[in-house]
């Protein structure tokens, strides 16, 4: 009785406080409105957001083609004028323009020390120093030396080199060293399985591999699978010496710094590439089958860089935080834009990025707090995690904080929609969230998969940043469409860039037609200078997915999109992800997953539809903290996550949540999962259940959980 009363009192008090804030904010609005109206010119922002960005250029009964209406920007024109046509020419140019400016930064690791945790366990944590920088001209010189050093080790022009390493300054230096000597680089995700890595090494017939201290031990086994390798170059660790014993006889292991040292003393000239030469053979994991090597020429990359510069507003006082895999085309292109624009790149890792990252010593600063970056890239998975983290934090702050937060959120949303900024709200309510990324972040580029509108909106509001979404594939050198800086919509991927045309083609089978109202819908086909010539050594697959038309190379993406009147596209489906259920209804698994991923209980989800059944089932990797809460509410006391996941009552509660969310986002009855299995293990690239870009590998997930799927359909 007393407890109830107290809660009521608290509720009453909160309601009163909120009313008071509302009243104050109303007065503030009245006072500041005329000032903001003049200062912020919201009508201009609204107009810019509505601007038409691409136009229909051709059309027949089965297809429509759109092209950007923008003319080339300053950087694009400058590159044309200077005839910058290869990455080698680009680096020489920027080294001249920005010579002593900071270029690539590496955080110094001072020591690794044991730290006692509250639960009694001991973890190794880093004691870290400042960023140490190399200037643009140093980077150019180091790359040149590295290229010469490689030649000295027996490399010849036209032969491939594998770079297999995590994202770091040496990666960029090694890559540019190779470009200078016209050695095509082969990139493979560090998280792919051994077989896939061996396949890439084998297919490209390399004898030289560049890797790192941390990944070197993998080669104890890989050297057996890839017998042609003769030389392994490893980037050293800052603290630990590298143990080079125990590797296959006849293979030379060379430290990265030694290659540069020898290169310094040699008098070998460069052997610059031409625009049509292959710069990178980039292995993409794909959601099915073995990885494919996508051929990217210097021309492809330069065309895309020009287009990126036309659409993304990068300033010379920006600072970029680099941590996504450079073996991913999106990160590589984003960092290359930084090089091109004279923007310093500070490298980081997920283990050291923020103050609370797992390798950062208690009381020390994470990379973002030291670097104060203004831009970074992210994939939706990371943004979803941040968004859920914010929600959890707010919830833990108690009902009062939660009420204030919700009020500020709605308030800011309302004003943003009208084209205003809310500086007071940003400072006093969202200021703390912004500090997590160092306090200066203004732009987050999101790519790799569609970003959910909820997450997009929340990140934008709470971190006070612009979130720019792009769409593209390795086959199209990452960017095919990018959101305009002023576009304030969510859930869309922007308009075609200046590098390519976007064509929609009707897909009758699933009922997507370019004649659909209100928006034309169909499969996205991308054509332009940025489109890869095809897959390495895969003629059949290349002619299946690529074709030439009107002097352009086109790529069939398999993604389904609609085009809005302003020329922006929205990805709505994926060809492969469609299943037909017993009663003939098509379910887009990807769409259902995207909607249900926003449930607080869901960390990852895979929907499965059996063609002989009339409903779907869900495999869910749950959020452990949320499960614990559910258990508490149900009065349960299970000890481990495993136990929580296997508890039928919890399963039922999670299913209930999924069903409610499904109804909220108006999923069809047959799309709503009829049963759920909670999976205690995280789906990681190592397990082969997701790609290195964290896209689901449906077939692998299905195979692993086949008996659970059978059980779900049987119950
Ligand atoms: C490497 O390629 C050869 C043929 O070129 C093939 O016989 C061998 O099985 C391949 N090995 C792997 C691990 O893919
Ligand atoms: C280096 O590796 C070899 C083989 O794995 C091992 O026998 C040796 O003890 C290692 N040396 C050091 C210093 O760790
Ligand atoms: C018009 C034009 O230059 N098209 C080129 C686009 O890119 C492909 C592949 O790189 C080339 O084959 C085309 O000639």
XYZ file of C-alpha atoms and ligand atoms in Angstrom:
757
model
C 0.000 0.000 0.000
C 2.748 2.372 1.027
C 4.787 1.452 -2.023
C 1.889 2.163 -4.306
C 1.305 5.501 -2.728
C 4.913 6.434 -3.115
C 4.843 5.540 -6.774
C 1.744 7.607 -7.231
C 3.364 10.546 -5.496
C 6.412 10.194 -7.663
C 4.261 10.068 -10.797
C 2.422 13.138 -9.661
C 5.617 14.988 -8.975
C 7.117 14.054 -12.358
C 3.982 15.146 -14.175
C 4.185 18.456 -12.338
C 7.842 18.914 -13.199
C 7.187 18.142 -16.859
C 4.370 20.654 -16.940
C 6.707 23.247 -15.482
C 9.354 22.497 -18.119
C 6.741 22.670 -20.815
C 5.671 26.073 -19.582
C 9.261 27.324 -19.450
C 10.046 25.948 -22.895
C 6.929 27.623 -24.219
C 8.089 30.975 -22.886
C 11.588 30.309 -24.265
C 10.085 29.490 -27.641
C 8.196 32.770 -27.622
C 11.334 34.702 -26.721
C 13.770 32.922 -28.975
C 11.481 32.210 -31.909
C 11.949 35.544 -33.715
C 15.718 35.374 -33.155
C 15.967 31.791 -34.395
C 13.710 32.613 -37.323
C 16.155 35.240 -38.509
C 19.367 33.421 -37.574
C 18.514 29.928 -38.693
C 16.475 30.700 -41.823
C 14.445 27.495 -41.540
C 12.608 28.090 -44.811
C 15.911 27.724 -46.658
C 16.581 24.395 -44.979
C 13.111 23.160 -45.812
C 13.557 24.180 -49.436
C 16.986 22.563 -49.677
C 15.630 19.360 -48.182
C 12.862 19.199 -50.786
C 15.188 19.961 -53.727
C 14.934 17.598 -56.710
C 18.254 15.757 -56.904
C 17.835 13.436 -59.897
C 15.689 13.342 -63.001
C 14.196 10.715 -65.249
C 16.355 10.461 -68.372
C 14.794 7.510 -70.166
C 11.883 5.171 -69.810
C 10.190 2.208 -71.445
C 7.471 -0.152 -70.299
C 9.860 -2.232 -68.198
C 12.426 0.240 -66.951
C 13.084 3.801 -65.832
C 16.512 5.476 -65.612
C 17.483 8.357 -63.348
C 20.505 10.665 -63.403
C 21.840 13.262 -60.999
C 21.004 16.881 -61.822
C 24.083 18.181 -60.019
C 27.063 19.564 -61.832
C 30.592 18.603 -60.762
C 31.822 20.330 -57.599
C 35.074 22.151 -56.938
C 37.195 19.089 -56.164
C 35.748 17.139 -59.092
C 36.658 19.932 -61.499
C 40.120 20.352 -59.968
C 40.838 16.637 -60.404
C 39.768 16.744 -64.038
C 41.916 19.792 -64.661
C 44.982 18.241 -62.989
C 44.305 14.966 -64.805
C 44.297 12.960 -61.574
C 43.337 9.573 -62.962
C 44.984 7.056 -60.651
C 45.423 6.695 -56.900
C 49.159 7.125 -57.415
C 48.621 10.530 -59.053
C 46.199 11.424 -56.296
C 48.707 10.797 -53.497
C 51.466 12.726 -55.288
C 49.093 15.641 -55.738
C 47.840 15.797 -52.141
C 51.365 15.380 -50.767
C 52.278 18.501 -52.711
C 49.214 20.487 -51.617
C 49.051 19.457 -47.936
C 52.679 18.485 -47.432
C 53.270 19.143 -43.717
C 49.654 18.750 -42.588
C 48.750 15.801 -40.327
C 47.689 12.825 -42.443
C 47.617 9.439 -40.680
C 47.553 9.127 -36.883
C 48.207 6.129 -34.646
C 47.399 6.071 -30.945
C 50.443 5.225 -28.874
C 50.121 2.205 -26.604
C 52.364 2.786 -23.588
C 51.799 -0.417 -21.659
C 49.480 -3.314 -21.099
C 48.544 -3.758 -17.461
C 46.350 -6.056 -15.399
C 43.179 -4.494 -14.048
C 41.087 -6.047 -11.291
C 37.355 -6.064 -12.125
C 34.565 -5.677 -9.540
C 33.688 -9.362 -10.078
C 37.185 -10.389 -9.045
C 38.482 -11.260 -12.507
C 41.589 -9.700 -13.987
C 41.685 -8.262 -17.513
C 44.580 -6.883 -19.524
C 44.010 -3.217 -20.354
C 45.957 -0.621 -22.314
C 47.595 2.426 -20.903
C 47.499 4.739 -23.895
C 49.159 7.985 -24.877
C 48.497 10.545 -27.554
C 48.105 10.229 -31.305
C 51.358 10.184 -33.243
C 51.011 11.663 -36.711
C 52.629 11.258 -40.093
C 52.296 14.188 -42.488
C 51.003 13.947 -46.053
C 54.490 14.148 -47.532
C 55.816 11.557 -45.038
C 53.037 9.172 -46.008
C 53.864 9.631 -49.680
C 57.571 8.990 -49.003
C 56.898 5.934 -46.845
C 54.592 4.497 -49.502
C 57.224 5.034 -52.175
C 59.865 3.324 -50.007
C 57.540 0.433 -49.255
C 56.843 -0.055 -52.965
C 60.581 -0.130 -53.740
C 61.161 -2.491 -50.837
C 58.582 -4.882 -52.288
C 60.333 -4.828 -55.633
C 63.560 -5.650 -53.872
C 61.821 -8.702 -52.382
C 61.167 -9.936 -55.897
C 57.766 -8.434 -56.727
C 57.116 -7.610 -60.390
C 54.526 -5.285 -62.007
C 51.168 -6.870 -62.714
C 51.601 -9.516 -60.003
C 49.066 -9.429 -57.171
C 49.828 -8.808 -53.474
C 47.476 -9.753 -50.658
C 46.856 -7.270 -47.840
C 45.297 -9.099 -44.942
C 45.341 -6.865 -41.888
C 43.163 -4.823 -39.598
C 42.576 -1.121 -40.230
C 45.690 0.947 -39.384
C 48.041 3.531 -40.863
C 50.397 0.865 -42.268
C 47.499 -0.564 -44.290
C 47.117 2.694 -46.223
C 50.877 3.074 -46.636
C 51.231 -0.497 -47.928
C 48.315 -0.084 -50.339
C 49.711 3.127 -51.801
C 53.167 1.561 -52.014
C 51.626 -1.134 -54.212
C 49.695 1.375 -56.349
C 52.932 3.219 -57.076
C 54.504 0.058 -58.504
C 51.281 -1.093 -60.178
C 50.907 -4.211 -58.030
C 47.164 -4.922 -57.828
C 46.270 -5.460 -54.174
C 44.000 -8.264 -53.106
C 41.956 -7.483 -50.018
C 40.289 -10.087 -47.869
C 38.305 -9.416 -44.708
C 40.276 -10.275 -41.613
C 37.192 -11.992 -40.212
C 36.600 -14.482 -43.028
C 37.238 -18.130 -42.276
C 40.545 -19.804 -43.174
C 39.075 -21.635 -46.185
C 37.757 -18.418 -47.699
C 41.081 -16.665 -47.124
C 42.995 -19.560 -48.662
C 40.631 -19.471 -51.632
C 41.386 -15.779 -52.272
C 45.137 -16.279 -51.904
C 45.052 -19.323 -54.145
C 42.844 -17.820 -56.862
C 44.977 -14.689 -57.204
C 48.194 -16.762 -57.265
C 50.067 -14.425 -54.954
C 53.445 -15.246 -53.490
C 53.640 -12.202 -51.209
C 51.274 -11.456 -48.350
C 51.160 -8.383 -46.124
C 49.655 -9.054 -42.709
C 50.011 -7.936 -39.089
C 51.430 -9.145 -35.787
C 47.969 -10.161 -34.578
C 46.990 -12.073 -37.703
C 50.361 -13.651 -38.447
C 49.705 -16.797 -36.366
C 46.834 -17.633 -38.740
C 49.490 -18.280 -41.379
C 50.854 -21.271 -39.496
C 47.863 -23.113 -40.983
C 47.243 -20.918 -44.044
C 50.716 -21.551 -45.449
C 49.797 -25.230 -45.745
C 46.588 -24.361 -47.639
C 48.292 -21.807 -49.908
C 51.562 -23.398 -50.979
C 52.589 -20.636 -53.408
C 53.318 -18.061 -50.686
C 57.021 -17.326 -50.400
C 57.116 -14.050 -48.455
C 55.036 -12.833 -45.520
C 55.429 -9.207 -44.448
C 54.027 -8.388 -41.013
C 53.151 -5.004 -39.487
C 54.700 -4.986 -36.021
C 52.967 -4.579 -32.675
C 53.755 -1.454 -30.649
C 54.629 -3.388 -27.506
C 55.257 -7.060 -28.130
C 58.004 -8.590 -30.241
C 56.711 -10.923 -32.948
C 57.568 -14.606 -32.654
C 58.584 -15.718 -36.128
C 59.439 -19.311 -35.362
C 57.224 -22.262 -36.121
C 56.295 -21.275 -39.688
C 56.690 -23.394 -42.805
C 60.271 -23.819 -44.034
C 61.178 -21.847 -47.125
C 58.871 -18.945 -46.313
C 60.551 -15.635 -45.459
C 59.003 -13.490 -42.725
C 59.895 -9.805 -43.018
C 58.954 -6.983 -40.615
C 57.066 -4.110 -42.274
C 59.632 -1.556 -41.111
C 62.464 -3.557 -42.712
C 60.762 -3.335 -46.115
C 60.599 0.439 -45.739
C 64.205 0.622 -44.507
C 65.531 -1.255 -47.545
C 63.232 0.734 -49.826
C 64.734 3.967 -48.468
C 68.175 3.082 -49.762
C 67.182 1.798 -53.204
C 67.294 3.773 -56.408
C 64.435 2.014 -58.211
C 61.983 4.284 -60.028
C 58.212 3.939 -59.682
C 56.191 2.054 -62.231
C 52.987 4.064 -62.219
C 49.644 2.478 -63.134
C 47.291 3.607 -65.896
C 43.650 4.471 -65.291
C 42.347 1.157 -66.614
C 44.781 -0.982 -64.604
C 43.369 -2.995 -61.733
C 44.000 -1.276 -58.394
C 42.226 -3.727 -56.110
C 40.772 -7.179 -56.294
C 38.373 -6.942 -53.407
C 36.984 -10.193 -52.073
C 33.413 -9.823 -50.900
C 31.970 -12.484 -48.750
C 28.512 -12.456 -50.290
C 25.684 -14.005 -48.337
C 26.014 -17.333 -50.123
C 28.819 -19.488 -51.423
C 32.521 -18.784 -51.705
C 33.855 -15.222 -51.824
C 34.149 -13.460 -55.190
C 36.982 -11.104 -56.138
C 35.616 -7.845 -57.532
C 37.949 -6.094 -59.975
C 38.261 -2.382 -59.194
C 40.316 -0.258 -61.567
C 41.936 3.082 -60.723
C 39.305 4.642 -62.972
C 36.479 3.066 -60.952
C 37.876 4.418 -57.714
C 38.730 7.881 -58.998
C 35.249 8.230 -60.564
C 33.660 7.338 -57.253
C 35.916 9.694 -55.299
C 34.877 12.572 -57.546
C 31.221 11.716 -57.009
C 31.707 11.435 -53.228
C 33.287 14.890 -53.139
C 30.341 16.298 -55.098
C 27.812 15.149 -52.559
C 29.451 14.880 -49.118
C 30.510 18.137 -47.546
C 34.018 17.504 -46.251
C 35.964 20.456 -44.911
C 39.693 20.814 -44.515
C 39.325 21.324 -40.735
C 37.583 17.972 -40.368
C 39.153 15.046 -38.505
C 38.180 11.494 -39.390
C 37.999 8.491 -37.055
C 38.941 5.344 -38.990
C 38.042 1.950 -37.528
C 35.842 -0.036 -39.940
C 37.680 -2.664 -42.007
C 39.654 -1.091 -44.857
C 39.016 -4.303 -46.749
C 35.449 -2.990 -46.995
C 35.020 -0.732 -50.028
C 32.916 1.796 -48.099
C 35.621 2.515 -45.499
C 38.385 2.523 -48.107
C 36.542 5.085 -50.222
C 35.638 7.251 -47.226
C 39.272 7.346 -46.086
C 40.419 8.033 -49.630
C 38.087 11.040 -49.740
C 39.846 12.220 -46.562
C 43.269 11.852 -48.156
C 42.034 13.704 -51.215
C 40.565 16.541 -49.157
C 43.480 16.906 -46.762
C 41.548 15.566 -43.773
C 43.622 13.844 -41.047
C 42.641 10.238 -40.290
C 43.129 9.008 -36.722
C 42.954 5.231 -36.477
C 41.007 3.413 -33.821
C 39.616 -0.025 -33.047
C 36.302 -1.146 -31.554
C 38.304 -2.231 -28.477
C 39.666 1.260 -27.771
C 37.230 3.666 -29.407
C 35.363 5.166 -26.453
C 36.157 5.630 -22.755
C 34.164 2.527 -21.835
C 35.674 0.307 -24.561
C 36.898 -3.029 -23.288
C 40.670 -2.461 -23.672
C 40.762 1.025 -22.151
C 42.071 1.241 -18.588
C 39.631 2.583 -16.032
C 39.927 6.359 -15.860
C 41.754 6.596 -19.202
C 40.464 8.118 -22.369
C 39.181 6.279 -25.417
C 40.417 7.195 -28.899
C 37.449 9.455 -29.660
C 38.004 11.503 -26.499
C 41.619 12.116 -27.508
C 41.099 12.645 -31.244
C 37.835 14.659 -31.134
C 36.811 13.495 -34.614
C 34.265 15.395 -36.688
C 33.374 12.586 -39.093
C 33.279 8.836 -39.084
C 31.693 5.958 -40.923
C 29.388 3.406 -39.362
C 27.335 0.419 -40.334
C 23.692 0.171 -39.201
C 24.539 -2.610 -36.745
C 26.809 -0.247 -34.799
C 24.300 2.594 -34.908
C 21.555 0.232 -33.703
C 23.774 -0.725 -30.742
C 24.463 2.926 -29.885
C 20.767 3.690 -30.127
C 19.849 0.833 -27.804
C 22.649 1.892 -25.453
C 21.171 5.369 -25.217
C 17.726 3.935 -24.436
C 19.122 1.660 -21.730
C 21.076 4.487 -20.158
C 18.060 6.735 -20.086
C 15.942 3.984 -18.588
C 18.510 3.308 -15.880
C 18.554 7.000 -14.985
C 15.111 6.635 -13.376
C 11.656 7.899 -14.296
C 12.457 11.574 -13.867
C 15.445 11.576 -16.215
C 13.484 9.453 -18.624
C 10.617 11.923 -18.664
C 12.959 14.858 -19.261
C 14.711 12.968 -22.029
C 11.472 12.021 -23.745
C 10.228 15.553 -23.510
C 13.445 16.992 -24.958
C 13.411 14.358 -27.702
C 9.874 15.183 -28.817
C 10.619 18.876 -28.545
C 13.726 18.658 -30.696
C 11.986 16.403 -33.221
C 9.193 18.920 -33.593
C 11.548 21.833 -34.219
C 13.919 19.913 -36.479
C 10.972 18.977 -38.678
C 10.220 22.654 -39.094
C 13.855 23.351 -40.018
C 15.113 24.768 -36.710
C 17.989 23.823 -34.471
C 17.675 23.591 -30.706
C 21.022 24.722 -29.261
C 19.870 24.840 -25.624
C 18.437 21.337 -25.725
C 21.583 20.090 -27.495
C 23.796 21.525 -24.809
C 21.939 20.579 -21.644
C 20.136 17.358 -22.519
C 22.073 15.721 -25.335
C 25.486 17.179 -24.493
C 26.580 14.124 -22.521
C 25.711 11.714 -25.341
C 27.679 13.822 -27.786
C 30.752 13.671 -25.528
C 30.949 9.907 -26.041
C 32.337 10.515 -29.526
C 34.644 13.282 -28.374
C 32.220 16.198 -28.539
C 32.930 17.480 -32.052
C 31.312 14.837 -34.293
C 29.123 16.415 -36.953
C 28.808 13.808 -39.675
C 28.276 10.068 -39.630
C 28.295 8.257 -42.959
C 26.230 5.101 -42.804
C 26.534 2.342 -45.357
C 26.655 -1.406 -45.770
C 22.954 -2.053 -45.172
C 19.739 -0.042 -44.904
C 19.517 1.978 -41.689
C 16.210 1.800 -39.850
C 14.392 5.164 -39.737
C 14.044 4.950 -35.931
C 17.769 4.518 -35.392
C 18.578 7.183 -37.970
C 16.337 9.670 -36.210
C 17.565 8.847 -32.726
C 21.260 9.057 -33.590
C 20.700 12.338 -35.380
C 18.853 13.847 -32.439
C 20.801 12.460 -29.492
C 24.327 12.820 -30.877
C 23.467 16.088 -32.642
C 25.018 14.935 -35.912
C 24.071 14.674 -39.546
C 23.611 11.033 -40.487
C 24.137 10.574 -44.207
C 23.051 7.299 -45.668
C 24.475 5.921 -48.859
C 23.846 2.879 -50.964
C 26.299 0.958 -53.060
C 28.117 -2.327 -53.418
C 31.674 -3.466 -53.861
C 30.766 -4.094 -57.510
C 29.958 -0.393 -57.909
C 32.943 0.857 -55.866
C 30.698 1.637 -52.905
C 28.738 4.745 -53.673
C 25.854 4.588 -56.107
C 23.499 6.857 -54.217
C 24.250 9.188 -51.298
C 21.935 11.401 -49.293
C 22.257 15.106 -49.812
C 23.656 17.011 -46.794
C 20.419 18.963 -46.503
C 18.096 16.000 -46.924
C 16.279 15.647 -43.609
C 14.322 12.502 -44.425
C 15.031 9.076 -42.934
C 14.741 5.605 -44.391
C 16.052 6.640 -47.807
C 19.441 6.154 -49.430
C 19.625 9.395 -51.417
C 19.839 10.111 -55.135
C 22.219 8.769 -57.800
C 25.661 10.365 -57.571
C 27.331 12.162 -60.441
C 29.283 8.978 -61.274
C 26.410 6.758 -62.319
C 22.857 6.275 -63.519
C 20.292 4.262 -61.607
C 17.836 2.159 -63.547
C 14.825 0.341 -62.128
C 13.603 -2.762 -63.931
C 10.236 -4.369 -63.235
C 10.269 -7.695 -61.429
C 6.963 -9.237 -62.383
C 7.228 -12.339 -60.211
C 7.056 -10.364 -56.992
C 4.747 -7.673 -58.314
C 7.251 -4.795 -58.387
C 6.680 -2.707 -61.514
C 8.048 0.580 -62.767
C 4.456 1.547 -63.493
C 3.489 1.193 -59.808
C 1.792 4.116 -58.077
C 2.634 6.293 -56.262
C 6.287 5.399 -56.869
C 7.946 3.324 -59.595
C 9.430 0.137 -58.125
C 11.836 -2.470 -59.451
C 15.292 -4.023 -59.304
C 18.145 -1.522 -59.091
C 20.636 -1.610 -61.971
C 23.651 0.679 -61.675
C 25.591 1.941 -64.671
C 28.620 4.183 -65.005
C 32.343 4.709 -64.764
C 32.298 3.450 -61.251
C 31.049 0.005 -62.123
C 33.554 -2.841 -61.871
C 34.558 -4.731 -65.000
C 33.454 -7.934 -63.242
C 34.595 -10.774 -61.015
C 38.146 -12.094 -61.038
C 38.396 -15.333 -63.000
C 34.615 -15.844 -62.929
C 33.437 -15.329 -66.513
C 30.008 -16.933 -66.104
C 29.159 -15.090 -62.914
C 30.368 -11.829 -64.477
C 28.142 -12.163 -67.534
C 25.253 -13.099 -65.270
C 25.463 -9.932 -63.165
C 27.137 -7.372 -65.473
C 26.411 -6.146 -69.008
C 27.404 -3.330 -71.376
C 24.895 -0.904 -72.864
C 25.256 2.580 -74.407
C 28.996 2.611 -73.694
C 28.421 1.988 -70.002
C 29.045 -0.944 -67.712
C 25.916 -1.978 -65.758
C 25.523 -4.133 -62.656
C 22.347 -5.905 -61.552
C 22.189 -5.504 -57.800
C 19.306 -7.789 -56.855
C 18.030 -5.049 -54.537
C 14.509 -3.736 -54.969
C 13.903 -0.011 -54.612
C 11.330 2.683 -55.194
C 12.202 6.121 -56.544
C 10.601 9.200 -55.022
C 9.701 12.344 -56.991
C 12.872 14.148 -55.826
C 15.028 11.387 -57.334
C 15.912 9.668 -54.038
C 15.701 5.916 -53.740
C 14.427 3.788 -50.915
C 15.550 0.172 -50.726
C 12.477 -1.871 -49.978
C 13.419 -5.461 -50.621
C 15.992 -7.910 -51.870
C 15.424 -10.528 -54.553
C 17.116 -13.366 -52.722
C 15.311 -12.711 -49.462
C 11.878 -13.515 -50.799
C 10.096 -16.732 -49.876
C 6.718 -17.930 -51.029
C 4.594 -19.493 -48.310
C 2.027 -22.266 -48.585
C -0.866 -20.014 -49.544
C 1.102 -18.214 -52.236
C 1.977 -15.101 -50.241
C 5.467 -13.698 -50.654
C 7.325 -12.759 -47.484
C 10.287 -10.444 -47.661
C 12.456 -11.830 -44.881
C 14.750 -8.797 -44.892
C 11.856 -6.398 -44.461
C 10.409 -8.322 -41.512
C 13.850 -8.528 -39.895
C 14.448 -4.811 -40.325
C 11.168 -4.035 -38.547
C 11.660 -6.516 -35.709
C 15.284 -5.559 -35.108
C 14.014 -2.446 -33.351
C 12.515 -4.558 -30.509
C 14.536 -3.998 -27.324
C 14.770 -7.763 -26.822
C 16.410 -8.312 -30.199
C 20.113 -8.035 -30.806
C 20.002 -9.970 -34.073
C 17.251 -11.827 -35.848
C 16.807 -14.251 -38.713
C 13.324 -14.935 -40.067
C 12.720 -18.260 -41.762
C 9.797 -19.124 -43.992
C 9.061 -22.716 -44.962
C 7.324 -22.911 -48.347
C 5.084 -25.677 -47.056
C 3.827 -23.671 -44.079
C 1.632 -20.609 -43.843
C 3.613 -18.604 -41.302
C 7.221 -17.688 -40.495
C 9.392 -18.437 -37.478
C 12.143 -16.362 -35.882
C 15.650 -17.129 -34.614
C 16.640 -14.379 -32.211
C 19.934 -13.477 -30.573
C 18.549 -11.665 -27.531
C 19.823 -8.659 -25.653
C 21.004 -10.265 -22.370
C 20.165 -7.260 -20.225
C 16.634 -7.123 -21.549
C 16.168 -10.834 -20.912
C 17.290 -10.390 -17.327
C 14.685 -7.676 -16.916
C 12.021 -9.911 -18.400
C 13.052 -12.681 -16.028
C 12.872 -10.353 -13.063
C 9.391 -9.207 -14.042
C 8.316 -12.832 -14.307
C 9.828 -13.582 -10.906
C 12.423 -15.998 -12.321
C 16.000 -16.436 -11.168
C 17.941 -18.258 -13.851
C 21.700 -18.075 -13.544
C 23.025 -18.027 -17.106
C 22.039 -16.614 -20.456
C 21.771 -20.177 -21.683
C 19.145 -20.918 -19.074
C 17.276 -17.706 -19.815
C 17.163 -18.565 -23.506
C 15.812 -22.051 -22.855
C 13.099 -20.889 -20.483
C 9.668 -21.315 -22.143
C 8.136 -18.405 -20.215
C 10.814 -16.015 -21.421
C 10.444 -17.361 -24.939
C 6.749 -16.603 -24.743
C 7.374 -13.072 -23.482
C 9.804 -12.346 -26.324
C 7.395 -13.769 -28.899
C 4.720 -11.503 -27.466
C 7.034 -8.532 -27.941
C 7.727 -9.522 -31.550
C 4.030 -9.877 -32.286
C 3.248 -6.492 -30.769
C 6.026 -4.827 -32.736
C 4.813 -6.572 -35.925
C 1.355 -5.174 -35.418
C 2.734 -1.741 -34.685
C 4.553 -1.638 -38.012
C 1.607 -3.191 -39.810
C 3.143 -6.441 -40.936
C 0.786 -8.879 -42.654
C -0.532 -11.775 -40.608
C 1.538 -14.343 -42.508
C 4.678 -12.263 -41.967
C 4.407 -12.318 -38.175
C 6.562 -15.052 -36.619
C 4.491 -17.865 -35.149
C 7.301 -19.124 -32.925
C 10.680 -17.983 -31.690
C 13.947 -19.626 -30.628
C 16.341 -17.634 -28.459
C 19.966 -18.320 -29.377
C 22.478 -17.855 -26.577
C 25.491 -17.501 -28.889
C 26.346 -14.251 -30.707
C 26.351 -14.655 -34.494
C 29.818 -13.641 -35.588
C 31.723 -13.734 -38.868
C 34.062 -16.292 -37.253
C 31.173 -18.684 -36.846
C 30.276 -18.094 -40.476
C 26.726 -17.041 -39.628
C 27.098 -13.438 -40.754
C 29.357 -11.856 -43.364
C 32.233 -9.627 -42.342
C 29.854 -6.704 -42.909
C 27.450 -8.430 -40.496
C 24.865 -9.336 -43.098
C 23.041 -12.560 -42.359
C 24.136 -15.683 -44.115
C 20.701 -17.241 -44.206
C 21.708 -20.629 -45.404
C 24.364 -21.061 -42.746
C 22.027 -19.886 -39.977
C 19.310 -22.184 -41.234
C 21.639 -25.182 -41.335
C 22.958 -24.552 -37.858
C 19.500 -24.268 -36.322
C 17.643 -26.729 -38.560
C 16.440 -28.903 -35.687
C 15.204 -25.824 -33.803
C 13.336 -24.695 -36.904
C 11.722 -28.120 -37.209
C 10.767 -27.972 -33.544
C 9.227 -24.519 -33.943
C 7.125 -25.605 -36.896
C 6.099 -28.777 -35.076
C 4.878 -26.998 -31.956
C 44.240 -23.988 -55.074
O 44.190 -24.058 -56.495
C 44.485 -25.309 -57.031
C 44.429 -25.209 -58.547
O 44.876 -23.985 -59.003
C 43.522 -26.342 -56.511
O 43.882 -27.610 -56.981
C 43.521 -26.339 -54.973
O 42.555 -27.216 -54.483
C 43.243 -24.941 -54.455
N 43.343 -24.923 -53.014
C 42.479 -24.260 -52.222
C 42.732 -24.323 -50.777
O 41.526 -23.635 -52.657
C 57.864 -18.957 -30.421
O 57.071 -19.969 -31.039
C 57.636 -21.282 -30.932
C 56.772 -22.219 -31.770
O 55.406 -21.966 -31.646
C 57.678 -21.663 -29.468
O 58.243 -22.970 -29.340
C 58.527 -20.655 -28.716
O 58.514 -20.940 -27.348
C 58.023 -19.241 -28.946
N 58.965 -18.290 -28.366
C 58.618 -17.324 -27.526
C 59.692 -16.420 -27.065
O 57.466 -17.183 -27.161
C 31.396 6.061 -70.602
C 32.480 5.277 -69.959
O 33.573 5.753 -69.778
N 32.171 4.052 -69.580
C 33.081 3.164 -68.934
C 32.533 2.817 -67.566
O 33.326 1.868 -66.893
C 33.414 0.646 -67.616
C 34.112 -0.366 -66.760
O 35.097 0.197 -65.972
C 34.094 0.886 -68.961
O 34.184 -0.326 -69.684
C 33.293 1.908 -69.761
O 33.924 2.235 -70.960
